[in-house]
Coordinates of C-alpha atoms and ligand atoms in Angstrom, one line a residue:
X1 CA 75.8 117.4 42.6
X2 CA 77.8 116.8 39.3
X3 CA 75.2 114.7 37.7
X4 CA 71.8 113.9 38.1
X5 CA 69.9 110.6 36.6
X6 CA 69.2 108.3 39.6
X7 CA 67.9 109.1 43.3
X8 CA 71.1 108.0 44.4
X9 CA 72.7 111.6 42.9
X10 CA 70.3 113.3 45.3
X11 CA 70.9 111.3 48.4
X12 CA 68.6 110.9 51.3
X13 CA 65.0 111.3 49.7
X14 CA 63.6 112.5 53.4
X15 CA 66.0 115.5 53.3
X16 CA 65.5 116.1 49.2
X17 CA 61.8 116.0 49.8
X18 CA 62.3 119.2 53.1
X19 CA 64.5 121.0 50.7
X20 CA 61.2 120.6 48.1
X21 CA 58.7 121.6 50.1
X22 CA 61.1 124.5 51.9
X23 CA 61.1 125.7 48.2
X24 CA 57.4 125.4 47.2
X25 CA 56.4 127.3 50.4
X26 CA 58.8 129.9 49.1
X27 CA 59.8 129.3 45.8
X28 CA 62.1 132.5 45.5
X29 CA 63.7 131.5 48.6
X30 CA 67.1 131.4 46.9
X31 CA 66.4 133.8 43.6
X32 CA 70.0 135.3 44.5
X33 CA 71.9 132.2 44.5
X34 CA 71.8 131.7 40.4
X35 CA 73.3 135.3 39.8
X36 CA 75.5 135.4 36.7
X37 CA 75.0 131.5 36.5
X38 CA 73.7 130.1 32.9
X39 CA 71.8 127.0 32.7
X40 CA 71.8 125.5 29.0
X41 CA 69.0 123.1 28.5
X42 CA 69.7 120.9 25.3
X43 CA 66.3 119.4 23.5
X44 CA 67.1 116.6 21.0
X45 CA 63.3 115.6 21.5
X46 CA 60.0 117.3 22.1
X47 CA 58.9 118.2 25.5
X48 CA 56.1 120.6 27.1
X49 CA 56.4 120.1 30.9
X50 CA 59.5 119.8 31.4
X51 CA 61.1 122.7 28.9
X52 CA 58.6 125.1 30.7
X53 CA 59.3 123.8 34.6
X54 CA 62.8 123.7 33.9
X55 CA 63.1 127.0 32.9
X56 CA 60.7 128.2 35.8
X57 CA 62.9 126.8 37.9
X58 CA 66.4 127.8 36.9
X59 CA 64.5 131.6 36.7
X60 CA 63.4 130.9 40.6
X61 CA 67.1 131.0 41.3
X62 CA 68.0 133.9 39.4
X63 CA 70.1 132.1 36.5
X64 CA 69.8 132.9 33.1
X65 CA 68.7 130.2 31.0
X66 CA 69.6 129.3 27.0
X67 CA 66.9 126.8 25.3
X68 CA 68.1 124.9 22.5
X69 CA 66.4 122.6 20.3
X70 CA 68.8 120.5 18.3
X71 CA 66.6 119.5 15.5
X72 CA 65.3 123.3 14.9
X73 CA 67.6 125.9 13.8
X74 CA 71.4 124.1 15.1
X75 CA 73.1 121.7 13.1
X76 CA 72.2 118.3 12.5
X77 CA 74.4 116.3 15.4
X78 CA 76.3 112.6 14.5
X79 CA 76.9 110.9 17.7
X80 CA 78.5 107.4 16.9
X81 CA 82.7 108.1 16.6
X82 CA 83.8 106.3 13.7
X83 CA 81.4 107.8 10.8
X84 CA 82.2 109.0 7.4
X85 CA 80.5 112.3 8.3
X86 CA 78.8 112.5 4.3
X87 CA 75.3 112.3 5.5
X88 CA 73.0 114.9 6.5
X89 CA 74.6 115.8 10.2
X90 CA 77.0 118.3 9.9
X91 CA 78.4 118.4 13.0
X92 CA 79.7 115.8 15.3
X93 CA 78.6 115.7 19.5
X94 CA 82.7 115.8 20.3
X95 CA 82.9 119.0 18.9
X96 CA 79.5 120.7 20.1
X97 CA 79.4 119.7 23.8
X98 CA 82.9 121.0 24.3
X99 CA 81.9 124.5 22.5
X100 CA 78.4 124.4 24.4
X101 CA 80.0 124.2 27.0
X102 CA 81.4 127.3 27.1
X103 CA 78.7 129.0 27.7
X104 CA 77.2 127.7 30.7
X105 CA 77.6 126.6 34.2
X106 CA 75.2 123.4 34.0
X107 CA 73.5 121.5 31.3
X108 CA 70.6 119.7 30.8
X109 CA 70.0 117.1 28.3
X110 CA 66.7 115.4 26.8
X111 CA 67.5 112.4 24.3
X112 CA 64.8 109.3 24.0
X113 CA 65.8 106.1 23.9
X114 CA 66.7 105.5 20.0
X115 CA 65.2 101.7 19.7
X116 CA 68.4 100.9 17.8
X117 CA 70.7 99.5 19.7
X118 CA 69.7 98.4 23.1
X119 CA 73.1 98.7 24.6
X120 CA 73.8 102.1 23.2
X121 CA 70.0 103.4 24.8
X122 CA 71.0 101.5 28.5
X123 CA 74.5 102.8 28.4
X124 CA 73.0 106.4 28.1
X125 CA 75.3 106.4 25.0
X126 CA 74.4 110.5 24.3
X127 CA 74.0 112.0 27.9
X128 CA 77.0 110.0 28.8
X129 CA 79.1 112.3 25.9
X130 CA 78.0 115.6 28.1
X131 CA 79.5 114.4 31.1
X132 CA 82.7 113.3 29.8
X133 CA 82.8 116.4 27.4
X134 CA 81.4 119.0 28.6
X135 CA 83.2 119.2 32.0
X136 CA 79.7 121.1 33.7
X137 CA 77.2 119.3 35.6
X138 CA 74.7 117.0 34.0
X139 CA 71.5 116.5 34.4
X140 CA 68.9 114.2 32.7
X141 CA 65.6 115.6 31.3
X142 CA 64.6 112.8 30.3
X143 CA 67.6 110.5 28.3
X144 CA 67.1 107.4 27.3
X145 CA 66.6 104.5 30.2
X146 CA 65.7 107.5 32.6
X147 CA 63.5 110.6 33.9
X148 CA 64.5 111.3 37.2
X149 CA 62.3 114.5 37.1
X150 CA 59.5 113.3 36.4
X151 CA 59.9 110.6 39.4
X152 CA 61.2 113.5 42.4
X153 CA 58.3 115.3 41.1
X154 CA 56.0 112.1 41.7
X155 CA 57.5 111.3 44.7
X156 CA 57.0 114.8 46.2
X157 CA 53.0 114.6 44.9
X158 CA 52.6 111.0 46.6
X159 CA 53.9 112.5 50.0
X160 CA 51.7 115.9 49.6
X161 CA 48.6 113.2 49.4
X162 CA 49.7 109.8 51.3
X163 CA 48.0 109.2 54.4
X164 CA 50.6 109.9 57.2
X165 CA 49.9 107.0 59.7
X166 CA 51.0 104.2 57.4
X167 CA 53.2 103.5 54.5
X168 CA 51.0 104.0 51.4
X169 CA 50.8 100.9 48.8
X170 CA 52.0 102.4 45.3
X171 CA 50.8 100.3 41.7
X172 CA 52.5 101.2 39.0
X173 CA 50.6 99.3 35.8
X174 CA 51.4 99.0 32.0
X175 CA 48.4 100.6 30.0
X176 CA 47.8 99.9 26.1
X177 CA 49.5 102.6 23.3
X178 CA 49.8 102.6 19.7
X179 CA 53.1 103.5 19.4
X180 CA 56.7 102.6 20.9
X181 CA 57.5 104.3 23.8
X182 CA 60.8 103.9 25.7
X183 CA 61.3 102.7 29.7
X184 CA 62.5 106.2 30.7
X185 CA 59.2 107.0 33.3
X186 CA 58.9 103.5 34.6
X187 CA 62.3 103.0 34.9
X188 CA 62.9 106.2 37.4
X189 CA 59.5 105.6 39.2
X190 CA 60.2 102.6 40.3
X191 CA 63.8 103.0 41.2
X192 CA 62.6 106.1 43.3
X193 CA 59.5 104.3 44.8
X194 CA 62.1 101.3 45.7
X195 CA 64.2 104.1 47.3
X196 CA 60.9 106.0 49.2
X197 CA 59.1 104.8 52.0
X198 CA 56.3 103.3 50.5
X199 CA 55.2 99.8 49.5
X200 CA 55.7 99.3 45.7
X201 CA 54.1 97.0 42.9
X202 CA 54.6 97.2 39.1
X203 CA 51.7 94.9 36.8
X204 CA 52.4 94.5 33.2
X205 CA 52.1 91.7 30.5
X206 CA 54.6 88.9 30.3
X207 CA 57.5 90.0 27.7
X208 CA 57.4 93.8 29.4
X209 CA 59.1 93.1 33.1
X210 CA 61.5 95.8 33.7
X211 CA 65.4 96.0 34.1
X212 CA 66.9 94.8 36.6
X213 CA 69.2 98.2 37.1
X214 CA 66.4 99.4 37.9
X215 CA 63.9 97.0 40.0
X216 CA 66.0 95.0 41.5
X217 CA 64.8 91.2 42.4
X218 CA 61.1 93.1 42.3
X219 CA 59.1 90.7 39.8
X220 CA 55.6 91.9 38.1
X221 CA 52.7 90.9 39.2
X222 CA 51.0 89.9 35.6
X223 CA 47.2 90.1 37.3
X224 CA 46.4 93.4 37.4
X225 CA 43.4 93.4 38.8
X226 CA 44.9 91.5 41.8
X227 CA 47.7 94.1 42.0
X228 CA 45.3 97.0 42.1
X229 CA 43.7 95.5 44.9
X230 CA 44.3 97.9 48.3
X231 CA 46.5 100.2 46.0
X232 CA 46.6 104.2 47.8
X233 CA 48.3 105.5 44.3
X234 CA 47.5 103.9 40.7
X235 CA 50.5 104.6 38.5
X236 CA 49.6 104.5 34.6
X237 CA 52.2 104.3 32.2
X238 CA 52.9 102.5 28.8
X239 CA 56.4 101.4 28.2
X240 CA 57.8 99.6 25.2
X241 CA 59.5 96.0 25.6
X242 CA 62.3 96.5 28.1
X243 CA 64.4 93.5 26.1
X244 CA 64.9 91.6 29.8
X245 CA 63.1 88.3 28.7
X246 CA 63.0 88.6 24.7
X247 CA 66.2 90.9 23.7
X248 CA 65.3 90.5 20.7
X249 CA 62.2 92.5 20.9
X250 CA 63.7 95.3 22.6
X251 CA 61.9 98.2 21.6
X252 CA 58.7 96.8 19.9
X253 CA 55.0 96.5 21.3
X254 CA 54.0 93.2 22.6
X255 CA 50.3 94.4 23.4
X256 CA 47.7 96.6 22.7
X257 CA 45.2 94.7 25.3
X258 CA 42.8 97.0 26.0
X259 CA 41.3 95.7 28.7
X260 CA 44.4 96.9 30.9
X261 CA 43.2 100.8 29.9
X262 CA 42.6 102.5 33.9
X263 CA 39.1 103.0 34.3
X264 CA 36.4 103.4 36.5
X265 CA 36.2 99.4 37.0
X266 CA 40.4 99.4 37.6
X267 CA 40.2 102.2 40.1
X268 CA 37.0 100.5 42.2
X269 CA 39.3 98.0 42.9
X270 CA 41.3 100.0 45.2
X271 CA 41.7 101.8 48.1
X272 CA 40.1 104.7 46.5
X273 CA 43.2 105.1 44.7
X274 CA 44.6 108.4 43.7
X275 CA 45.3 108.5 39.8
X276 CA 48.9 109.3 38.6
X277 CA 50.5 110.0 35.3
X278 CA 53.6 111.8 34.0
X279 CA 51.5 113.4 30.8
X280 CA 51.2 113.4 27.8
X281 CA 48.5 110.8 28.4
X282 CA 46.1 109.7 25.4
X283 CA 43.0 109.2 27.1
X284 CA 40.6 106.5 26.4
X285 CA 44.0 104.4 26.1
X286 CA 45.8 104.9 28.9
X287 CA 43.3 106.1 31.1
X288 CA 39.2 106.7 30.8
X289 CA 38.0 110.4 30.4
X290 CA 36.0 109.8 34.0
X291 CA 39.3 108.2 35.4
X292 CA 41.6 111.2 34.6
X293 CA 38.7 114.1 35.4
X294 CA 38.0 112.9 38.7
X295 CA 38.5 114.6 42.4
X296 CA 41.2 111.6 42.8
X297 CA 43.6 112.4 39.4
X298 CA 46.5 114.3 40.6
X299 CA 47.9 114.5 36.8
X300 CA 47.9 118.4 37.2
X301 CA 49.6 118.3 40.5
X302 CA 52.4 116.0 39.3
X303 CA 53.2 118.5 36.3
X304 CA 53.5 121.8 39.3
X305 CA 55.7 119.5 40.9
X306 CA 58.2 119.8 37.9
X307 CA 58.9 122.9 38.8
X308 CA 60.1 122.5 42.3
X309 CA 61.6 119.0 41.2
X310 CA 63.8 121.1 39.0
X311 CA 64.5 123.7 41.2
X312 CA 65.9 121.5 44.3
X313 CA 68.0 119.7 41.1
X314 CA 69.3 123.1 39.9
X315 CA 70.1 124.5 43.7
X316 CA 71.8 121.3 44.5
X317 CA 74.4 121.7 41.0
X318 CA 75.0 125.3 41.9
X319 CA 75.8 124.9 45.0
X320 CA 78.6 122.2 43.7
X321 CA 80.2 124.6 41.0
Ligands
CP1 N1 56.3 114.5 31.6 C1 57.1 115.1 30.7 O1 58.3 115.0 30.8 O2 56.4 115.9 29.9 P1 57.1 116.6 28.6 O3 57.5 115.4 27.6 O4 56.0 117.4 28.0 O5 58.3 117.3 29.0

């Protein structure tokens, strides 16, 4: 694997999710196979989850890893071609990725979605520099129209917990936020739940439907209570507006409706739903503190499954190098 963004880079999910749980039951299984192999994992944002699974998982497979946070302690990166460099950023991405390069076998990148330029975030206009530059494999940690994973590691929680006589009804639903956020985690979830065997909804306000790229024909359904209705696996995420309908408000919050927060009322709506989230969550937003504490929030199982995500994601590169 030479690059990793969408499930399509991984292939058949059934097979991706045996090689996952091969490795949690025995998540040393391969510690041999990283020898003298150097993973370089590239922070241009902050990040708790995934710097630590990622790391886990690269030292699972015996690489060494090298952690670097551009914005603490390397210079200041331009990455549009074409500046007069007389600003603060003293160094430009053509230059660095090539010299990163040399020192590692694969690289992974986490850059948010910028809210400038809306072609520049769905082009992937930074990761997209890496894998024409760097000439290693690629690998998003969440860049700026995806988190792929976040959504394998979702994916791999849903089938620990689905029922296994039917095909488990999956609701992914906008929830209220005070600040921008990009499309990154609904993005990937629904392009991987589209890809899974499961039945998949999103529910959002008008103005926040999803790209196409990534849903296909799939339209919201704007009711959310009637969408919750029968759901196995209640998906809570707040996204920013996608641009779809209103390009022009790419980027900015639409709503802060409270009333689509997931609480105990939301949840008794389904089929005693099991709670999902990527995290960080603010809670009494996003989700109630009742919602998130409960028996059915797998929050905490979705973040251990970052590490064996990662570590199916990390195998699969080596084994291509
Ligand atoms: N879910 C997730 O990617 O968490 P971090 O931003 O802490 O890495």
């Amino acid at each position: 694997m030479k690059q990793f963004l969408y499930p399509s880079h991984i292939g058949d999910l059934k097979t991706a999710l045996a090689e996952a749980f091969e490795i949690k039951h025995d998540r040393y299984k391969y510690e041999s196979l990283g020898h003298h192999k150097t993973a370089l994992l590239i922070f241009f944002n902050n990040s708790l989850r995934t710097r630590l699974s990622t790391q886990k998982a690269a030292l699972n497979l015996g690489m060494n890893v090298i952690v670097l946070d551009i914005n603490q302690g390397a210079w200041k990166l331009e990455t549009e071609r074409g500046v007069v460099m007389n600003g603060d950023k003293s160094e430009h991405l053509l230059e660095a990725v090539p010299v990163m390069s040399n020192y590692c076998d694969i690289i992974g990148v986490r850059t948010f979605a910028r809210f400038e330029n809306r072609t520049d975030d769905y082009t992937e206009q930074i990761l997209r520099q890496f894998i024409e530059h760097s000439g290693k494999p690629v690998f998003s940690m969440e860049s700026a129209t995806v988190h792929p994973l976040q959504a394998f590691a979702d994916l791999i929680t849903i089938e620990e917990h689905r029922a296994k006589n039917r095909r488990p009804r999956v609701v992914m639903t906008w929830a209220p936020h005070p600040k921008a956020l990009p499309q990154a985690v609904p993005n990937s979830f629904a392009q991987w739940m589209l890809a899974a065997d499961v039945d998949f909804v999103y529910t959002c306000p008008e103005g926040y439907e999803l790209d196409p790229q990534f849903v296909g024909d799939l339209k919201p359904i704007y009711n959310q209570k009637e969408a919750l209705k029968d759901a196995d696996f209640v998906y809570a995420k707040n996204w920013s507006c996608p641009g779809v309908t209103r390009p022009q408000e790419y980027g900015k919050v639409l709503s802060t409706d409270m009333s689509w927060m997931v609480d105990k009322a939301h949840m008794d709506l389904t089929n005693n739903a099991c709670f999902m989230h990527c995290l960080p969550v603010r809670r009494n937003m996003i989700v109630s503190d009742d919602v998130i504490e409960s028996p059915r929030s797998l929050v905490i199982a979705e973040a251990a499954n970052r590490e064996i995500s990662a570590t199916v994601v990390l195998k699969r590169m080596i084994e291509t190098l």
